[in-house]
Amino acid sequence: MTLSNHCPDLETFIDGVRSRNPGQDEFIQAVRDVAQDIIPFVRDNPEYNEGEILRRIAEPDRIVSFRVCWEDDDHNIRVERGWRVQNNNAVGPYKGGLRFSDNVTESVLKFLAFEQTFKNSLTGLPMGGGKGGSNFNPKGKSDREVMRFCQSFMTELYRHIGPDTDVPAGDIGVGSREIGYLFGQYKRLTGRWEGALTGKASEYGGSELRTEATGYGVVYFLREMLSRKDEELDGKTAVVSGSGNVALHAAEKLIAEGAKVLTLSDSDGFIHDPDGIDQDKLDWVKTLKTEKRGRISEYAEEYNGAEFHQDKAPWQVDCDLAVPCATQNELDEDGAEALLDNDVLAVVEGANMPSTTEAAERFREAGILFGPAKAANAGGVAVSGLEMSQNSGRVSWEHEKLDSMLTELMQDIHGKCVESGEGEDGAVDYVRGANIAGFRRVADAMLAFGVV
Ligand code: GLU
């Protein structure tokens, strides 16, 4: 009898994932997007196949799910569900954000935790992959309602996290307000001030540049991709989707680098400003979105010449660069076709898995520059990793130092993608590069641990 494991083909492997995770479409999609590159890779590297490494990474270490009760301002008792998906801690404590949104499901959090494992590995920092959140939607809730929800959520979550165990942060619907309430409750329950969360405000242990890091990092990665092709950002037109933390800071850095940003969006639709969104207009959007919690449609009322397109995505707008920064599966095959018809030069993902499998395939076939999220948006979690180091060392580093560390980290991630993704013709498949480089570090650690 032979004990060596047979390496399945992609469809057989995905059939297995599908039967073990019924109805979890986002999770199955994320695993497929990785497996299509890793299965050929493990065929050439049998030690990973024998260790069943991909199968093991695609099975979360554990998932905690819990009831979260809270009382709204009208004294109604509300019941939501909370989760923490601890996917893999081979290279460091579980690390990844919390998402509060009404479309959060276990499948969404499993896909995000799986992706996070590869992304965090690519940073080279000691961080494993995790993700958590709730179907609670902070939109339209009062500050006190959000506070009561966060306190109730942390009352369950605190026993599963800690600076050497699992370190959550923000994601969609979880910004500095929510992190403040969550950290306050963690500290109250444990009696310890320690770096169990990142994305904190600078007054209480947060890192400079954490807010900007994901969006800036996306543009630093894009700059590296362009410069390898002797191109630069100056003078290029850019279509950006989203108007949250990632989109606004990606737009800010694009503007600073001389690109013309034409669009922003939210769940109601997108605005198109043919004159370009300059820094003053962007500051206005920042106030609208972060302080007033308003809608992007108000931009078209404020600025002449700008148009609001209800319930539409911005991919039909002619541009050199596309930067999807809103949410998963926001860029489908039609969007990809429209961008390619307009001769887009580069697509770089600011959100997690914003391109559908079909859209990503179209970009890869067309051979344009396509920067996948797990590499391109790793700057946020990388600065979270630096926040963890500052917290344990009881130090705080300055903005400039962190910006140069972030720049180097993004250059390093770009270099790893090139190393593992460069074909014989010199063209780089960044998706393959990111998948293989991210996988290899986790896989080597898992092989060292044996079967655990
Ligand atoms: N939610 C962010 C991401 O998708 C950041 C997570 C973190 O800082 O831990 O990478």
Tab-separated table of C-alpha atoms and ligand atoms in Angstrom:
chain	number	residue	atom	x	y	z
A	1	MET	CA	0.000	0.000	0.000
A	2	THR	CA	1.327	3.440	-0.859
A	3	LEU	CA	0.807	6.274	1.603
A	4	SER	CA	1.769	9.102	-0.700
A	5	ASN	CA	-1.145	11.445	-1.405
A	6	HIS	CA	-2.457	11.740	-4.893
A	7	CYS	CA	-2.528	15.344	-6.163
A	8	PRO	CA	-6.094	16.048	-7.348
A	9	ASP	CA	-6.882	18.205	-10.349
A	10	LEU	CA	-8.444	21.619	-9.734
A	11	GLU	CA	-12.068	20.585	-10.319
A	12	THR	CA	-11.810	17.508	-8.065
A	13	PHE	CA	-10.193	19.605	-5.342
A	14	ILE	CA	-12.898	22.294	-5.621
A	15	ASP	CA	-15.666	19.652	-5.633
A	16	GLY	CA	-14.311	18.533	-2.264
A	17	VAL	CA	-14.222	22.114	-0.952
A	18	ARG	CA	-17.781	22.643	-2.207
A	19	SER	CA	-19.141	19.503	-0.562
A	20	ARG	CA	-17.521	20.359	2.780
A	21	ASN	CA	-18.707	24.010	2.633
A	22	PRO	CA	-22.178	23.915	1.081
A	23	GLY	CA	-23.526	27.266	-0.113
A	24	GLN	CA	-20.375	29.157	0.893
A	25	ASP	CA	-19.801	30.683	-2.543
A	26	GLU	CA	-17.348	33.447	-1.582
A	27	PHE	CA	-15.154	31.001	0.320
A	28	ILE	CA	-15.178	28.474	-2.541
A	29	GLN	CA	-14.313	31.282	-4.997
A	30	ALA	CA	-11.342	32.452	-2.899
A	31	VAL	CA	-10.013	28.891	-2.541
A	32	ARG	CA	-10.406	28.290	-6.294
A	33	ASP	CA	-8.555	31.517	-7.133
A	34	VAL	CA	-5.585	30.281	-5.081
A	35	ALA	CA	-5.811	26.563	-5.917
A	36	GLN	CA	-5.597	27.176	-9.677
A	37	ASP	CA	-2.004	28.321	-9.178
A	38	ILE	CA	-1.041	26.176	-6.192
A	39	ILE	CA	-2.085	22.791	-7.607
A	40	PRO	CA	0.389	23.006	-10.536
A	41	PHE	CA	2.994	24.334	-8.104
A	42	VAL	CA	2.638	21.445	-5.641
A	43	ARG	CA	2.817	18.956	-8.530
A	44	ASP	CA	6.348	20.279	-9.097
A	45	ASN	CA	7.073	20.405	-5.356
A	46	PRO	CA	5.798	17.065	-4.008
A	47	GLU	CA	6.719	17.728	-0.353
A	48	TYR	CA	3.821	20.214	-0.171
A	49	ASN	CA	1.515	17.691	-1.776
A	50	GLU	CA	2.498	14.904	0.611
A	51	GLY	CA	1.818	17.261	3.514
A	52	GLU	CA	-1.690	18.076	2.158
A	53	ILE	CA	-0.791	21.712	2.825
A	54	LEU	CA	-3.386	23.401	0.601
A	55	ARG	CA	-6.176	21.174	1.943
A	56	ARG	CA	-5.096	22.098	5.491
A	57	ILE	CA	-4.908	25.873	4.815
A	58	ALA	CA	-8.391	25.688	3.277
A	59	GLU	CA	-9.800	24.283	6.539
A	60	PRO	CA	-9.831	27.046	9.211
A	61	ASP	CA	-8.074	26.146	12.485
A	62	ARG	CA	-11.320	27.112	14.217
A	63	ILE	CA	-14.402	29.293	13.884
A	64	VAL	CA	-16.014	30.871	16.912
A	65	SER	CA	-19.582	32.038	16.432
A	66	PHE	CA	-21.679	33.705	19.077
A	67	ARG	CA	-24.864	35.608	19.841
A	68	VAL	CA	-24.582	39.371	20.327
A	69	CYS	CA	-27.524	41.020	22.131
A	70	TRP	CA	-27.774	44.771	22.471
A	71	GLU	CA	-30.428	47.379	23.193
A	72	ASP	CA	-31.266	50.073	20.621
A	73	ASP	CA	-32.204	53.674	21.466
A	74	ASP	CA	-35.896	52.750	21.487
A	75	HIS	CA	-35.219	50.038	24.103
A	76	ASN	CA	-35.801	47.163	21.667
A	77	ILE	CA	-33.641	44.100	22.256
A	78	ARG	CA	-31.672	43.320	19.109
A	79	VAL	CA	-29.939	40.015	18.355
A	80	GLU	CA	-27.054	39.654	15.876
A	81	ARG	CA	-24.447	36.991	15.188
A	82	GLY	CA	-20.715	37.472	15.716
A	83	TRP	CA	-17.818	35.374	14.388
A	84	ARG	CA	-14.074	35.057	14.536
A	85	VAL	CA	-12.488	32.830	11.915
A	86	GLN	CA	-8.974	31.788	12.987
A	87	ASN	CA	-7.684	30.415	9.711
A	88	ASN	CA	-4.002	29.698	10.204
A	89	ASN	CA	-1.324	30.709	12.745
A	90	ALA	CA	1.726	28.974	11.246
A	91	VAL	CA	3.786	32.167	10.873
A	92	GLY	CA	2.393	34.295	13.708
A	93	PRO	CA	-0.681	35.074	15.822
A	94	TYR	CA	-3.960	35.195	13.879
A	95	LYS	CA	-4.307	38.687	12.426
A	96	GLY	CA	-7.036	40.338	10.401
A	97	GLY	CA	-9.870	42.799	10.598
A	98	LEU	CA	-13.455	42.794	11.830
A	99	ARG	CA	-16.231	43.590	9.349
A	100	PHE	CA	-19.638	44.917	10.460
A	101	SER	CA	-22.115	44.918	7.589
A	102	ASP	CA	-25.532	43.442	6.910
A	103	ASN	CA	-24.065	41.226	4.166
A	104	VAL	CA	-21.539	39.533	6.460
A	105	THR	CA	-21.947	35.759	6.534
A	106	GLU	CA	-19.704	32.920	7.662
A	107	SER	CA	-18.760	32.362	4.003
A	108	VAL	CA	-17.618	35.981	3.585
A	109	LEU	CA	-15.513	35.847	6.753
A	110	LYS	CA	-14.001	32.484	5.772
A	111	PHE	CA	-12.969	33.845	2.369
A	112	LEU	CA	-11.460	36.909	4.026
A	113	ALA	CA	-9.558	34.845	6.638
A	114	PHE	CA	-8.240	32.510	3.925
A	115	GLU	CA	-7.057	35.457	1.789
A	116	GLN	CA	-5.567	37.145	4.849
A	117	THR	CA	-3.356	34.088	5.485
A	118	PHE	CA	-1.588	34.597	2.130
A	119	LYS	CA	-1.561	38.378	2.366
A	120	ASN	CA	-0.008	38.403	5.828
A	121	SER	CA	2.540	35.818	4.745
A	122	LEU	CA	3.583	38.082	1.847
A	123	THR	CA	4.399	40.939	4.252
A	124	GLY	CA	7.147	38.771	5.776
A	125	LEU	CA	5.963	39.882	9.240
A	126	PRO	CA	4.980	37.399	11.970
A	127	MET	CA	1.216	37.366	11.375
A	128	GLY	CA	-1.129	34.458	10.701
A	129	GLY	CA	-4.538	34.841	9.052
A	130	GLY	CA	-7.892	35.548	10.681
A	131	LYS	CA	-11.021	37.616	10.187
A	132	GLY	CA	-14.184	38.305	12.114
A	133	GLY	CA	-17.247	40.450	12.310
A	134	SER	CA	-20.989	40.550	12.446
A	135	ASN	CA	-24.099	41.081	10.345
A	136	PHE	CA	-24.663	44.216	12.492
A	137	ASN	CA	-24.758	47.278	10.232
A	138	PRO	CA	-23.466	50.477	11.859
A	139	LYS	CA	-24.993	52.625	9.057
A	140	GLY	CA	-27.741	54.835	10.464
A	141	LYS	CA	-27.092	53.791	14.075
A	142	SER	CA	-26.402	56.359	16.800
A	143	ASP	CA	-22.977	56.478	18.475
A	144	ARG	CA	-24.475	55.015	21.659
A	145	GLU	CA	-26.036	52.138	19.727
A	146	VAL	CA	-22.703	51.372	18.089
A	147	MET	CA	-21.032	51.558	21.517
A	148	ARG	CA	-23.486	49.132	23.099
A	149	PHE	CA	-23.118	46.711	20.191
A	150	CYS	CA	-19.290	46.852	20.320
A	151	GLN	CA	-19.278	46.279	24.081
A	152	SER	CA	-21.559	43.276	23.758
A	153	PHE	CA	-19.516	41.875	20.841
A	154	MET	CA	-16.252	42.193	22.798
A	155	THR	CA	-17.788	40.635	25.903
A	156	GLU	CA	-17.728	37.355	23.993
A	157	LEU	CA	-14.717	37.932	21.714
A	158	TYR	CA	-12.196	38.945	24.409
A	159	ARG	CA	-11.637	35.361	25.594
A	160	HIS	CA	-10.425	34.325	22.116
A	161	ILE	CA	-7.964	37.153	21.372
A	162	GLY	CA	-4.764	38.673	22.780
A	163	PRO	CA	-1.453	40.112	21.555
A	164	ASP	CA	0.149	36.655	21.129
A	165	THR	CA	-3.051	34.814	20.164
A	166	ASP	CA	-5.183	36.771	17.740
A	167	VAL	CA	-5.125	40.500	16.987
A	168	PRO	CA	-8.226	41.904	15.246
A	169	ALA	CA	-8.403	45.324	13.548
A	170	GLY	CA	-10.864	47.236	11.360
A	171	ASP	CA	-12.411	46.466	7.978
A	172	ILE	CA	-15.678	47.587	6.336
A	173	GLY	CA	-17.935	49.156	9.007
A	174	VAL	CA	-15.213	49.089	11.661
A	175	GLY	CA	-13.174	52.288	11.863
A	176	SER	CA	-11.552	54.240	14.674
A	177	ARG	CA	-14.866	54.835	16.491
A	178	GLU	CA	-15.618	51.092	16.670
A	179	ILE	CA	-12.011	50.157	17.538
A	180	GLY	CA	-12.178	52.681	20.402
A	181	TYR	CA	-15.301	51.065	21.879
A	182	LEU	CA	-13.935	47.545	21.324
A	183	PHE	CA	-10.561	48.321	22.905
A	184	GLY	CA	-12.221	50.099	25.854
A	185	GLN	CA	-14.296	46.993	26.593
A	186	TYR	CA	-11.334	44.612	26.123
A	187	LYS	CA	-9.311	46.650	28.638
A	188	ARG	CA	-12.219	46.756	31.064
A	189	LEU	CA	-12.796	42.978	30.910
A	190	THR	CA	-9.166	41.865	31.101
A	191	GLY	CA	-7.699	44.677	33.202
A	192	ARG	CA	-4.805	44.759	30.747
A	193	TRP	CA	-3.638	47.496	28.408
A	194	GLU	CA	-2.010	45.519	25.630
A	195	GLY	CA	-1.915	45.407	21.857
A	196	ALA	CA	-4.852	43.043	21.378
A	197	LEU	CA	-6.297	45.243	18.614
A	198	THR	CA	-4.694	47.408	15.926
A	199	GLY	CA	-6.044	50.471	14.176
A	200	LYS	CA	-6.213	52.256	17.531
A	201	ALA	CA	-6.089	56.060	17.663
A	202	SER	CA	-2.630	57.543	18.207
A	203	GLU	CA	-3.592	58.783	21.707
A	204	TYR	CA	-3.838	55.215	23.001
A	205	GLY	CA	-1.235	53.129	21.249
A	206	GLY	CA	-2.270	53.405	17.614
A	207	SER	CA	0.346	53.749	14.912
A	208	GLU	CA	0.856	56.819	12.782
A	209	LEU	CA	-0.030	56.079	9.143
A	210	ARG	CA	-2.314	53.109	9.930
A	211	THR	CA	-5.360	54.968	8.554
A	212	GLU	CA	-3.619	55.855	5.297
A	213	ALA	CA	-1.598	52.645	4.952
A	214	THR	CA	-3.896	50.399	2.877
A	215	GLY	CA	-4.704	53.048	0.255
A	216	TYR	CA	-1.178	54.465	0.095
A	217	GLY	CA	0.249	50.935	-0.109
A	218	VAL	CA	-2.008	50.122	-3.093
A	219	VAL	CA	-0.529	53.088	-4.964
A	220	TYR	CA	3.050	52.212	-3.952
A	221	PHE	CA	2.464	48.712	-5.358
A	222	LEU	CA	0.957	50.158	-8.546
A	223	ARG	CA	3.955	52.508	-8.881
A	224	GLU	CA	6.283	49.491	-8.754
A	225	MET	CA	4.256	47.633	-11.398
A	226	LEU	CA	4.305	50.677	-13.688
A	227	SER	CA	7.976	51.446	-13.215
A	228	ARG	CA	8.916	47.894	-14.260
A	229	LYS	CA	7.226	48.817	-17.570
A	230	ASP	CA	8.917	52.249	-17.704
A	231	GLU	CA	5.596	53.912	-16.982
A	232	GLU	CA	4.685	56.375	-14.241
A	233	LEU	CA	1.596	57.633	-12.445
A	234	ASP	CA	2.000	61.271	-13.446
A	235	GLY	CA	-0.581	62.269	-16.073
A	236	LYS	CA	-2.575	59.012	-15.942
A	237	THR	CA	-6.364	58.937	-15.482
A	238	ALA	CA	-7.722	56.725	-12.703
A	239	VAL	CA	-11.112	55.261	-11.906
A	240	VAL	CA	-11.468	54.517	-8.191
A	241	SER	CA	-14.476	52.760	-6.655
A	242	GLY	CA	-15.540	53.043	-3.023
A	243	SER	CA	-15.354	56.033	-0.702
A	244	GLY	CA	-14.202	54.380	2.515
A	245	ASN	CA	-10.795	54.434	4.100
A	246	VAL	CA	-9.025	52.488	1.342
A	247	ALA	CA	-10.560	54.399	-1.608
A	248	LEU	CA	-10.014	57.854	-0.120
A	249	HIS	CA	-6.352	57.241	0.694
A	250	ALA	CA	-5.644	55.503	-2.609
A	251	ALA	CA	-7.183	58.546	-4.342
A	252	GLU	CA	-5.143	60.899	-2.154
A	253	LYS	CA	-1.862	59.218	-3.086
A	254	LEU	CA	-2.820	59.009	-6.778
A	255	ILE	CA	-3.482	62.770	-6.775
A	256	ALA	CA	-0.177	63.434	-4.986
A	257	GLU	CA	1.623	61.400	-7.664
A	258	GLY	CA	0.068	63.480	-10.467
A	259	ALA	CA	-2.728	61.140	-11.592
A	260	LYS	CA	-6.216	62.465	-12.371
A	261	VAL	CA	-8.871	60.684	-10.274
A	262	LEU	CA	-12.217	60.645	-12.096
A	263	THR	CA	-14.610	58.648	-9.906
A	264	LEU	CA	-15.598	57.513	-6.411
A	265	SER	CA	-18.600	55.424	-5.407
A	266	ASP	CA	-20.719	53.992	-2.612
A	267	SER	CA	-23.518	51.438	-2.464
A	268	ASP	CA	-25.927	53.944	-4.118
A	269	GLY	CA	-23.831	54.509	-7.285
A	270	PHE	CA	-20.781	56.450	-8.512
A	271	ILE	CA	-19.821	60.060	-9.203
A	272	HIS	CA	-17.846	61.007	-12.314
A	273	ASP	CA	-15.949	64.285	-12.247
A	274	PRO	CA	-14.308	64.818	-15.678
A	275	ASP	CA	-12.269	67.750	-14.251
A	276	GLY	CA	-10.689	65.379	-11.761
A	277	ILE	CA	-11.109	65.115	-7.988
A	278	ASP	CA	-8.369	67.311	-6.528
A	279	GLN	CA	-7.153	67.328	-2.917
A	280	ASP	CA	-9.663	70.042	-1.867
A	281	LYS	CA	-12.571	68.078	-3.283
A	282	LEU	CA	-11.216	64.904	-1.687
A	283	ASP	CA	-11.031	66.648	1.718
A	284	TRP	CA	-14.681	67.585	1.247
A	285	VAL	CA	-15.527	63.899	0.581
A	286	LYS	CA	-13.523	62.824	3.646
A	287	THR	CA	-15.604	65.131	5.859
A	288	LEU	CA	-18.808	63.977	4.128
A	289	LYS	CA	-18.001	60.308	4.654
A	290	THR	CA	-16.246	60.248	8.027
A	291	GLU	CA	-17.920	63.058	10.008
A	292	LYS	CA	-21.302	63.578	8.377
A	293	ARG	CA	-21.661	59.924	7.319
A	294	GLY	CA	-23.326	61.226	4.107
A	295	ARG	CA	-23.802	59.716	0.619
A	296	ILE	CA	-21.482	60.135	-2.390
A	297	SER	CA	-24.396	61.464	-4.537
A	298	GLU	CA	-24.050	64.755	-2.596
A	299	TYR	CA	-20.740	65.341	-4.456
A	300	ALA	CA	-22.640	66.030	-7.712
A	301	GLU	CA	-24.768	68.645	-5.917
A	302	GLU	CA	-21.630	70.327	-4.528
A	303	TYR	CA	-19.430	70.346	-7.663
A	304	ASN	CA	-20.604	71.574	-11.092
A	305	GLY	CA	-19.708	69.296	-13.963
A	306	ALA	CA	-19.778	66.137	-11.859
A	307	GLU	CA	-22.476	63.548	-12.498
A	308	PHE	CA	-23.996	60.939	-10.219
A	309	HIS	CA	-24.879	57.540	-11.763
A	310	GLN	CA	-27.389	55.735	-9.588
A	311	ASP	CA	-26.864	51.977	-8.962
A	312	LYS	CA	-23.974	51.799	-11.444
A	313	ALA	CA	-20.313	50.841	-11.163
A	314	PRO	CA	-17.683	53.135	-12.736
A	315	TRP	CA	-15.946	50.619	-15.046
A	316	GLN	CA	-17.376	52.091	-18.283
A	317	VAL	CA	-15.467	55.342	-17.699
A	318	ASP	CA	-12.432	55.583	-19.994
A	319	CYS	CA	-9.225	55.425	-17.905
A	320	ASP	CA	-5.600	54.283	-17.781
A	321	LEU	CA	-5.823	52.842	-14.272
A	322	ALA	CA	-8.651	51.088	-12.414
A	323	VAL	CA	-8.523	50.795	-8.633
A	324	PRO	CA	-11.488	48.858	-7.182
A	325	CYS	CA	-11.599	49.724	-3.465
A	326	ALA	CA	-15.210	49.004	-2.421
A	327	THR	CA	-15.973	45.325	-1.779
A	328	GLN	CA	-15.857	41.733	-3.069
A	329	ASN	CA	-17.125	40.919	-6.572
A	330	GLU	CA	-17.802	44.552	-7.498
A	331	LEU	CA	-15.947	44.160	-10.834
A	332	ASP	CA	-17.546	41.508	-13.024
A	333	GLU	CA	-16.789	40.206	-16.513
A	334	ASP	CA	-18.741	43.044	-18.207
A	335	GLY	CA	-16.789	45.591	-16.180
A	336	ALA	CA	-13.535	43.868	-17.145
A	337	GLU	CA	-14.528	43.889	-20.849
A	338	ALA	CA	-15.355	47.601	-20.676
A	339	LEU	CA	-11.994	48.407	-19.089
A	340	LEU	CA	-10.124	46.301	-21.650
A	341	ASP	CA	-12.092	47.891	-24.533
A	342	ASN	CA	-10.878	51.250	-23.249
A	343	ASP	CA	-7.268	49.966	-23.213
A	344	VAL	CA	-6.804	50.078	-19.460
A	345	LEU	CA	-3.113	49.830	-18.578
A	346	ALA	CA	-3.377	48.487	-15.038
A	347	VAL	CA	-5.981	47.205	-12.589
A	348	VAL	CA	-4.934	47.109	-8.956
A	349	GLU	CA	-7.180	45.761	-6.198
A	350	GLY	CA	-7.670	47.873	-3.070
A	351	ALA	CA	-10.655	45.904	-1.746
A	352	ASN	CA	-10.468	42.179	-0.949
A	353	MET	CA	-11.400	40.015	-3.995
A	354	PRO	CA	-13.164	42.873	-5.858
A	355	SER	CA	-12.803	41.072	-9.211
A	356	THR	CA	-14.970	38.039	-9.922
A	357	THR	CA	-13.108	34.900	-11.046
A	358	GLU	CA	-14.215	35.627	-14.641
A	359	ALA	CA	-13.034	39.269	-14.519
A	360	ALA	CA	-9.650	38.231	-13.101
A	361	GLU	CA	-9.337	35.614	-15.850
A	362	ARG	CA	-10.025	38.250	-18.512
A	363	PHE	CA	-7.286	40.519	-17.104
A	364	ARG	CA	-4.799	37.646	-16.933
A	365	GLU	CA	-5.558	36.509	-20.488
A	366	ALA	CA	-5.255	40.068	-21.793
A	367	GLY	CA	-1.819	40.340	-20.172
A	368	ILE	CA	-2.436	43.795	-18.669
A	369	LEU	CA	-0.874	44.724	-15.336
A	370	PHE	CA	-3.198	43.159	-12.736
A	371	GLY	CA	-2.298	43.553	-9.044
A	372	PRO	CA	-4.310	41.140	-6.848
A	373	ALA	CA	-5.559	42.287	-3.450
A	374	LYS	CA	-3.511	39.893	-1.364
A	375	ALA	CA	-0.359	41.660	-2.585
A	376	ALA	CA	-1.581	45.152	-3.483
A	377	ASN	CA	-3.622	45.919	-0.361
A	378	ALA	CA	-1.238	44.317	2.151
A	379	GLY	CA	0.048	47.720	3.290
A	380	GLY	CA	-2.756	48.109	5.854
A	381	VAL	CA	-2.108	44.903	7.692
A	382	ALA	CA	1.652	45.489	7.339
A	383	VAL	CA	1.366	48.740	9.296
A	384	SER	CA	-0.858	46.847	11.762
A	385	GLY	CA	2.117	44.511	12.190
A	386	LEU	CA	4.289	47.559	12.871
A	387	GLU	CA	1.679	48.766	15.397
A	388	MET	CA	2.025	45.408	17.203
A	389	SER	CA	5.819	45.862	17.339
A	390	GLN	CA	5.464	49.416	18.677
A	391	ASN	CA	2.994	48.264	21.352
A	392	SER	CA	5.207	45.435	22.608
A	393	GLY	CA	8.294	47.635	22.534
A	394	ARG	CA	6.404	50.524	24.245
A	395	VAL	CA	7.585	52.884	21.497
A	396	SER	CA	5.956	54.992	18.824
A	397	TRP	CA	7.547	55.720	15.487
A	398	GLU	CA	7.092	58.860	13.435
A	399	HIS	CA	5.044	59.224	10.259
A	400	GLU	CA	8.087	59.595	7.960
A	401	LYS	CA	9.810	56.495	9.331
A	402	LEU	CA	6.613	54.472	8.919
A	403	ASP	CA	6.037	55.784	5.404
A	404	SER	CA	9.494	54.684	4.325
A	405	MET	CA	8.961	51.274	6.030
A	406	LEU	CA	5.621	50.927	4.181
A	407	THR	CA	7.251	51.864	0.867
A	408	GLU	CA	9.949	49.229	1.403
A	409	LEU	CA	7.400	46.584	2.429
A	410	MET	CA	5.370	47.190	-0.737
A	411	GLN	CA	8.528	47.076	-2.883
A	412	ASP	CA	9.471	43.831	-1.181
A	413	ILE	CA	6.009	42.297	-1.808
A	414	HIS	CA	6.211	43.427	-5.441
A	415	GLY	CA	9.647	41.809	-5.717
A	416	LYS	CA	8.296	38.506	-4.313
A	417	CYS	CA	5.446	38.543	-6.871
A	418	VAL	CA	7.926	39.120	-9.691
A	419	GLU	CA	10.212	36.355	-8.436
A	420	SER	CA	7.414	33.762	-8.334
A	421	GLY	CA	5.273	35.123	-11.182
A	422	GLU	CA	7.683	36.040	-13.985
A	423	GLY	CA	7.241	34.003	-17.153
A	424	GLU	CA	9.889	33.123	-19.726
A	425	ASP	CA	8.844	36.131	-21.833
A	426	GLY	CA	9.554	38.453	-18.877
A	427	ALA	CA	5.860	39.256	-18.298
A	428	VAL	CA	4.720	38.953	-14.692
A	429	ASP	CA	1.554	37.133	-13.661
A	430	TYR	CA	1.106	38.935	-10.324
A	431	VAL	CA	-1.766	36.647	-9.298
A	432	ARG	CA	0.381	33.536	-9.628
A	433	GLY	CA	3.353	35.297	-8.055
A	434	ALA	CA	1.337	36.396	-4.996
A	435	ASN	CA	-0.335	32.993	-4.581
A	436	ILE	CA	2.916	31.025	-4.763
A	437	ALA	CA	5.048	33.374	-2.655
A	438	GLY	CA	2.311	33.699	-0.005
A	439	PHE	CA	1.752	29.936	0.063
A	440	ARG	CA	5.398	28.918	0.248
A	441	ARG	CA	6.194	30.671	3.560
A	442	VAL	CA	3.123	29.268	5.345
A	443	ALA	CA	3.680	25.838	3.817
A	444	ASP	CA	7.326	25.675	4.908
A	445	ALA	CA	6.347	26.560	8.477
A	446	MET	CA	3.598	23.921	8.467
A	447	LEU	CA	5.967	21.264	7.172
A	448	ALA	CA	8.372	22.103	10.006
A	449	PHE	CA	5.593	21.532	12.574
A	450	GLY	CA	4.654	18.078	11.303
A	451	VAL	CA	1.067	16.894	11.267
A	452	VAL	CA	-0.689	19.129	13.805
B	1	GLU	N1	-8.925	44.572	7.142
B	1	GLU	C1	-7.621	44.859	6.630
B	1	GLU	C2	-7.260	43.850	5.559
B	1	GLU	O1	-8.120	43.384	4.836
B	1	GLU	C3	-6.556	45.033	7.702
B	1	GLU	C4	-6.468	43.976	8.739
B	1	GLU	C5	-5.515	44.291	9.888
B	1	GLU	O2	-4.955	45.391	9.941
B	1	GLU	O3	-5.369	43.400	10.713
B	1	GLU	O4	-6.130	43.514	5.342
